[in-house]
Amino acid sequence: MAVTQNLGWSHEVPLFNLINGKYEEVGKLRHSDYRVMIPIGLTVESFSPFSSFSKNLPQVKPLVGQYSFVSISIDDLFVLRRMLPTPGVFAHYMEVRQAIAGIKQGLLFDEFDHLGAYLTKNRFDQDIIDQSKDENASLVIYNGMSDVVDSAFASEQWETSSKPTQEFPEVVLKVLSALDISREPGWLSVDSLIRDFGEEARNNFAKYLTDLDKTIEQHPARYFAFGGEANPILVWMQNSKYEVEWEKVNHKASVVAISIKVENLIGVLLKVGKRGVYEAAQPLKINVPVEQTKENMLIFEDAKRMNQQIKSRADHAVKGKLEPKQKRKVGRNASCPCGSGKKYKRCHGL
């Protein structure tokens, strides 16, 4: 049995195993090895609405000052397991749930309201933040969000009836399925980023994937970068008939990261087989050079050319779509007319 020393909070904690009456160190847990940490208080009985309102108690504080506490019951887990059947969607829900736990002014009645809001609105934590800022509200209450969950259990055949779920284009579901099947280290970060997309971004992402699907059989590889609504993602589509040229993959990925000016770029390599089947999905670890050197000069030169091409296309798109309608004001939370898939306030509304 492995145990840890009682060291309080530490960025690195040793693990011990009891061997022949003595504890021997067998490994270490490192804070840096984990992308998400969710402290959960699991109860036998449901304490709703206490579970949802407990975040406002002065005694309930984020773990080490940054990881918000979530209280759920075993009964809640039963429902979550049914409605969120894969590790990817469950992990993403818990990320959103934790985000809500950290928003004091956002209140929902119980766990099923949280689940219903997630199934209906996805990143409803962002909606609460936007409403709080745009309407200068000190309290945002979501009522009746559990209806979608309650209705799923209303029928006597609830065990065999279809479950409410978020809508994704078929080709995006192919990516999520390939990630879930492959489960390469880091796959949940890619899965979570894709699930963060809103409806319009999902459809735009699907269009890029579909366009590459149509031609991948004639090419060893194709790739694109997609901005979505938050962090960008690089998709490298690899024809499985060809070996992966990792030097080329790494070069292009670094070029993209520099051209769009991001310190961290999430990437995924999709191996595509016959009839467009996504055989595997592998997260990409992308190196982003901090400064130009003789060794990486070509990367920076290619990034400059790519950036000029992106700017030219974006300026042309904005000019073509905005000039004829100069009198129409674009809402800050509306989709940006440039077609990026982002909200206007996070794109050309900056």
mmCIF file with all atom_site columns, C-alpha atoms in Angstrom, residues 227-320:
data_model
loop_
_atom_site.group_PDB
_atom_site.id
_atom_site.type_symbol
_atom_site.label_atom_id
_atom_site.label_alt_id
_atom_site.label_comp_id
_atom_site.label_asym_id
_atom_site.label_entity_id
_atom_site.label_seq_id
_atom_site.pdbx_PDB_ins_code
_atom_site.Cartn_x
_atom_site.Cartn_y
_atom_site.Cartn_z
_atom_site.occupancy
_atom_site.B_iso_or_equiv
_atom_site.pdbx_formal_charge
_atom_site.auth_seq_id
_atom_site.auth_comp_id
_atom_site.auth_asym_id
_atom_site.auth_atom_id
_atom_site.pdbx_PDB_model_num
ATOM 1  C CA . GLY A 1 227 ? -8.898  29.780 -32.950 1.00 0.00 ? 227 GLY A CA 1
ATOM 2  C CA . GLY A 1 228 ? -12.221 28.614 -31.524 1.00 0.00 ? 228 GLY A CA 1
ATOM 3  C CA . GLU A 1 229 ? -13.450 30.841 -28.718 1.00 0.00 ? 229 GLU A CA 1
ATOM 4  C CA . ALA A 1 230 ? -10.465 30.725 -26.382 1.00 0.00 ? 230 ALA A CA 1
ATOM 5  C CA . ASN A 1 231 ? -7.184  28.829 -26.759 1.00 0.00 ? 231 ASN A CA 1
ATOM 6  C CA . PRO A 1 232 ? -6.184  27.824 -30.306 1.00 0.00 ? 232 PRO A CA 1
ATOM 7  C CA . ILE A 1 233 ? -5.680  24.244 -31.418 1.00 0.00 ? 233 ILE A CA 1
ATOM 8  C CA . LEU A 1 234 ? -3.464  22.793 -34.136 1.00 0.00 ? 234 LEU A CA 1
ATOM 9  C CA . VAL A 1 235 ? -4.836  19.761 -35.986 1.00 0.00 ? 235 VAL A CA 1
ATOM 10 C CA . TRP A 1 236 ? -2.380  17.646 -37.955 1.00 0.00 ? 236 TRP A CA 1
ATOM 11 C CA . MET A 1 237 ? -4.200  15.128 -40.136 1.00 0.00 ? 237 MET A CA 1
ATOM 12 C CA . GLN A 1 238 ? -1.908  12.244 -41.092 1.00 0.00 ? 238 GLN A CA 1
ATOM 13 C CA . ASN A 1 239 ? -2.687  9.766  -43.857 1.00 0.00 ? 239 ASN A CA 1
ATOM 14 C CA . SER A 1 240 ? -2.024  6.437  -42.157 1.00 0.00 ? 240 SER A CA 1
ATOM 15 C CA . LYS A 1 241 ? -0.445  5.043  -45.360 1.00 0.00 ? 241 LYS A CA 1
ATOM 16 C CA . TYR A 1 242 ? 2.558   7.289  -44.717 1.00 0.00 ? 242 TYR A CA 1
ATOM 17 C CA . GLU A 1 243 ? 5.020   7.501  -41.854 1.00 0.00 ? 243 GLU A CA 1
ATOM 18 C CA . VAL A 1 244 ? 4.789   10.596 -39.682 1.00 0.00 ? 244 VAL A CA 1
ATOM 19 C CA . GLU A 1 245 ? 7.571   13.081 -40.478 1.00 0.00 ? 245 GLU A CA 1
ATOM 20 C CA . TRP A 1 246 ? 8.026   14.329 -36.941 1.00 0.00 ? 246 TRP A CA 1
ATOM 21 C CA . GLU A 1 247 ? 10.626  16.941 -37.871 1.00 0.00 ? 247 GLU A CA 1
ATOM 22 C CA . LYS A 1 248 ? 8.133   18.510 -40.282 1.00 0.00 ? 248 LYS A CA 1
ATOM 23 C CA . VAL A 1 249 ? 5.308   18.282 -37.741 1.00 0.00 ? 249 VAL A CA 1
ATOM 24 C CA . ASN A 1 250 ? 7.371   20.000 -35.051 1.00 0.00 ? 250 ASN A CA 1
ATOM 25 C CA . HIS A 1 251 ? 8.573   22.688 -37.460 1.00 0.00 ? 251 HIS A CA 1
ATOM 26 C CA . LYS A 1 252 ? 5.090   23.570 -38.721 1.00 0.00 ? 252 LYS A CA 1
ATOM 27 C CA . ALA A 1 253 ? 3.639   23.510 -35.204 1.00 0.00 ? 253 ALA A CA 1
ATOM 28 C CA . SER A 1 254 ? 6.304   25.939 -33.956 1.00 0.00 ? 254 SER A CA 1
ATOM 29 C CA . VAL A 1 255 ? 5.708   28.198 -36.945 1.00 0.00 ? 255 VAL A CA 1
ATOM 30 C CA . VAL A 1 256 ? 1.977   28.317 -36.227 1.00 0.00 ? 256 VAL A CA 1
ATOM 31 C CA . ALA A 1 257 ? 2.528   29.061 -32.527 1.00 0.00 ? 257 ALA A CA 1
ATOM 32 C CA . ILE A 1 258 ? 4.859   31.968 -33.286 1.00 0.00 ? 258 ILE A CA 1
ATOM 33 C CA . SER A 1 259 ? 2.680   33.385 -36.055 1.00 0.00 ? 259 SER A CA 1
ATOM 34 C CA . ILE A 1 260 ? -0.416  33.568 -33.849 1.00 0.00 ? 260 ILE A CA 1
ATOM 35 C CA . LYS A 1 261 ? 1.650   34.727 -30.859 1.00 0.00 ? 261 LYS A CA 1
ATOM 36 C CA . VAL A 1 262 ? 0.812   32.097 -28.259 1.00 0.00 ? 262 VAL A CA 1
ATOM 37 C CA . GLU A 1 263 ? 3.154   30.733 -25.609 1.00 0.00 ? 263 GLU A CA 1
ATOM 38 C CA . ASN A 1 264 ? 1.304   27.435 -25.352 1.00 0.00 ? 264 ASN A CA 1
ATOM 39 C CA . LEU A 1 265 ? -0.363  25.772 -28.315 1.00 0.00 ? 265 LEU A CA 1
ATOM 40 C CA . ILE A 1 266 ? -2.377  22.582 -27.951 1.00 0.00 ? 266 ILE A CA 1
ATOM 41 C CA . GLY A 1 267 ? -2.088  20.175 -30.856 1.00 0.00 ? 267 GLY A CA 1
ATOM 42 C CA . VAL A 1 268 ? -3.478  16.823 -31.923 1.00 0.00 ? 268 VAL A CA 1
ATOM 43 C CA . LEU A 1 269 ? -2.335  14.401 -34.606 1.00 0.00 ? 269 LEU A CA 1
ATOM 44 C CA . LEU A 1 270 ? -5.144  12.426 -36.259 1.00 0.00 ? 270 LEU A CA 1
ATOM 45 C CA . LYS A 1 271 ? -4.240  9.254  -38.120 1.00 0.00 ? 271 LYS A CA 1
ATOM 46 C CA . VAL A 1 272 ? -6.760  8.811  -40.921 1.00 0.00 ? 272 VAL A CA 1
ATOM 47 C CA . GLY A 1 273 ? -7.326  5.432  -42.533 1.00 0.00 ? 273 GLY A CA 1
ATOM 48 C CA . LYS A 1 274 ? -9.541  4.172  -45.335 1.00 0.00 ? 274 LYS A CA 1
ATOM 49 C CA . ARG A 1 275 ? -12.925 5.837  -45.858 1.00 0.00 ? 275 ARG A CA 1
ATOM 50 C CA . GLY A 1 276 ? -11.927 8.671  -43.558 1.00 0.00 ? 276 GLY A CA 1
ATOM 51 C CA . VAL A 1 277 ? -11.791 6.611  -40.355 1.00 0.00 ? 277 VAL A CA 1
ATOM 52 C CA . TYR A 1 278 ? -9.884  8.312  -37.536 1.00 0.00 ? 278 TYR A CA 1
ATOM 53 C CA . GLU A 1 279 ? -7.769  5.398  -36.381 1.00 0.00 ? 279 GLU A CA 1
ATOM 54 C CA . ALA A 1 280 ? -5.979  7.214  -33.562 1.00 0.00 ? 280 ALA A CA 1
ATOM 55 C CA . ALA A 1 281 ? -5.568  10.627 -31.987 1.00 0.00 ? 281 ALA A CA 1
ATOM 56 C CA . GLN A 1 282 ? -2.305  11.699 -30.369 1.00 0.00 ? 282 GLN A CA 1
ATOM 57 C CA . PRO A 1 283 ? -1.759  14.963 -28.459 1.00 0.00 ? 283 PRO A CA 1
ATOM 58 C CA . LEU A 1 284 ? 1.186   16.993 -29.739 1.00 0.00 ? 284 LEU A CA 1
ATOM 59 C CA . LYS A 1 285 ? 3.757   18.561 -27.473 1.00 0.00 ? 285 LYS A CA 1
ATOM 60 C CA . ILE A 1 286 ? 4.623   21.762 -29.285 1.00 0.00 ? 286 ILE A CA 1
ATOM 61 C CA . ASN A 1 287 ? 7.881   23.594 -28.718 1.00 0.00 ? 287 ASN A CA 1
ATOM 62 C CA . VAL A 1 288 ? 7.477   27.372 -28.963 1.00 0.00 ? 288 VAL A CA 1
ATOM 63 C CA . PRO A 1 289 ? 10.866  29.126 -29.314 1.00 0.00 ? 289 PRO A CA 1
ATOM 64 C CA . VAL A 1 290 ? 11.175  32.177 -27.068 1.00 0.00 ? 290 VAL A CA 1
ATOM 65 C CA . GLU A 1 291 ? 13.741  34.062 -29.141 1.00 0.00 ? 291 GLU A CA 1
ATOM 66 C CA . GLN A 1 292 ? 15.272  33.788 -32.567 1.00 0.00 ? 292 GLN A CA 1
ATOM 67 C CA . THR A 1 293 ? 18.639  32.060 -32.965 1.00 0.00 ? 293 THR A CA 1
ATOM 68 C CA . LYS A 1 294 ? 20.690  30.795 -35.885 1.00 0.00 ? 294 LYS A CA 1
ATOM 69 C CA . GLU A 1 295 ? 19.315  27.329 -35.294 1.00 0.00 ? 295 GLU A CA 1
ATOM 70 C CA . ASN A 1 296 ? 15.644  28.340 -35.432 1.00 0.00 ? 296 ASN A CA 1
ATOM 71 C CA . MET A 1 297 ? 15.892  31.248 -37.895 1.00 0.00 ? 297 MET A CA 1
ATOM 72 C CA . LEU A 1 298 ? 13.921  29.338 -40.532 1.00 0.00 ? 298 LEU A CA 1
ATOM 73 C CA . ILE A 1 299 ? 11.050  28.842 -38.088 1.00 0.00 ? 299 ILE A CA 1
ATOM 74 C CA . PHE A 1 300 ? 10.777  32.578 -37.414 1.00 0.00 ? 300 PHE A CA 1
ATOM 75 C CA . GLU A 1 301 ? 11.026  33.417 -41.122 1.00 0.00 ? 301 GLU A CA 1
ATOM 76 C CA . ASP A 1 302 ? 8.238   30.957 -41.956 1.00 0.00 ? 302 ASP A CA 1
ATOM 77 C CA . ALA A 1 303 ? 6.174   32.329 -39.068 1.00 0.00 ? 303 ALA A CA 1
ATOM 78 C CA . LYS A 1 304 ? 6.541   35.867 -40.417 1.00 0.00 ? 304 LYS A CA 1
ATOM 79 C CA . ARG A 1 305 ? 5.323   34.790 -43.853 1.00 0.00 ? 305 ARG A CA 1
ATOM 80 C CA . MET A 1 306 ? 2.420   32.878 -42.339 1.00 0.00 ? 306 MET A CA 1
ATOM 81 C CA . ASN A 1 307 ? 1.464   35.841 -40.176 1.00 0.00 ? 307 ASN A CA 1
ATOM 82 C CA . GLN A 1 308 ? 1.385   38.121 -43.210 1.00 0.00 ? 308 GLN A CA 1
ATOM 83 C CA . GLN A 1 309 ? -0.884  35.673 -45.027 1.00 0.00 ? 309 GLN A CA 1
ATOM 84 C CA . ILE A 1 310 ? -3.226  35.409 -42.023 1.00 0.00 ? 310 ILE A CA 1
ATOM 85 C CA . LYS A 1 311 ? -3.402  39.198 -41.652 1.00 0.00 ? 311 LYS A CA 1
ATOM 86 C CA . SER A 1 312 ? -4.113  39.647 -45.335 1.00 0.00 ? 312 SER A CA 1
ATOM 87 C CA . ARG A 1 313 ? -6.966  37.132 -45.294 1.00 0.00 ? 313 ARG A CA 1
ATOM 88 C CA . ALA A 1 314 ? -8.430  38.544 -42.049 1.00 0.00 ? 314 ALA A CA 1
ATOM 89 C CA . ASP A 1 315 ? -8.314  42.149 -43.319 1.00 0.00 ? 315 ASP A CA 1
ATOM 90 C CA . HIS A 1 316 ? -9.980  41.092 -46.543 1.00 0.00 ? 316 HIS A CA 1
ATOM 91 C CA . ALA A 1 317 ? -12.694 39.172 -44.669 1.00 0.00 ? 317 ALA A CA 1
ATOM 92 C CA . VAL A 1 318 ? -13.431 42.036 -42.272 1.00 0.00 ? 318 VAL A CA 1
ATOM 93 C CA . LYS A 1 319 ? -13.470 44.590 -45.093 1.00 0.00 ? 319 LYS A CA 1
ATOM 94 C CA . GLY A 1 320 ? -15.838 42.505 -47.164 1.00 0.00 ? 320 GLY A CA 1
#
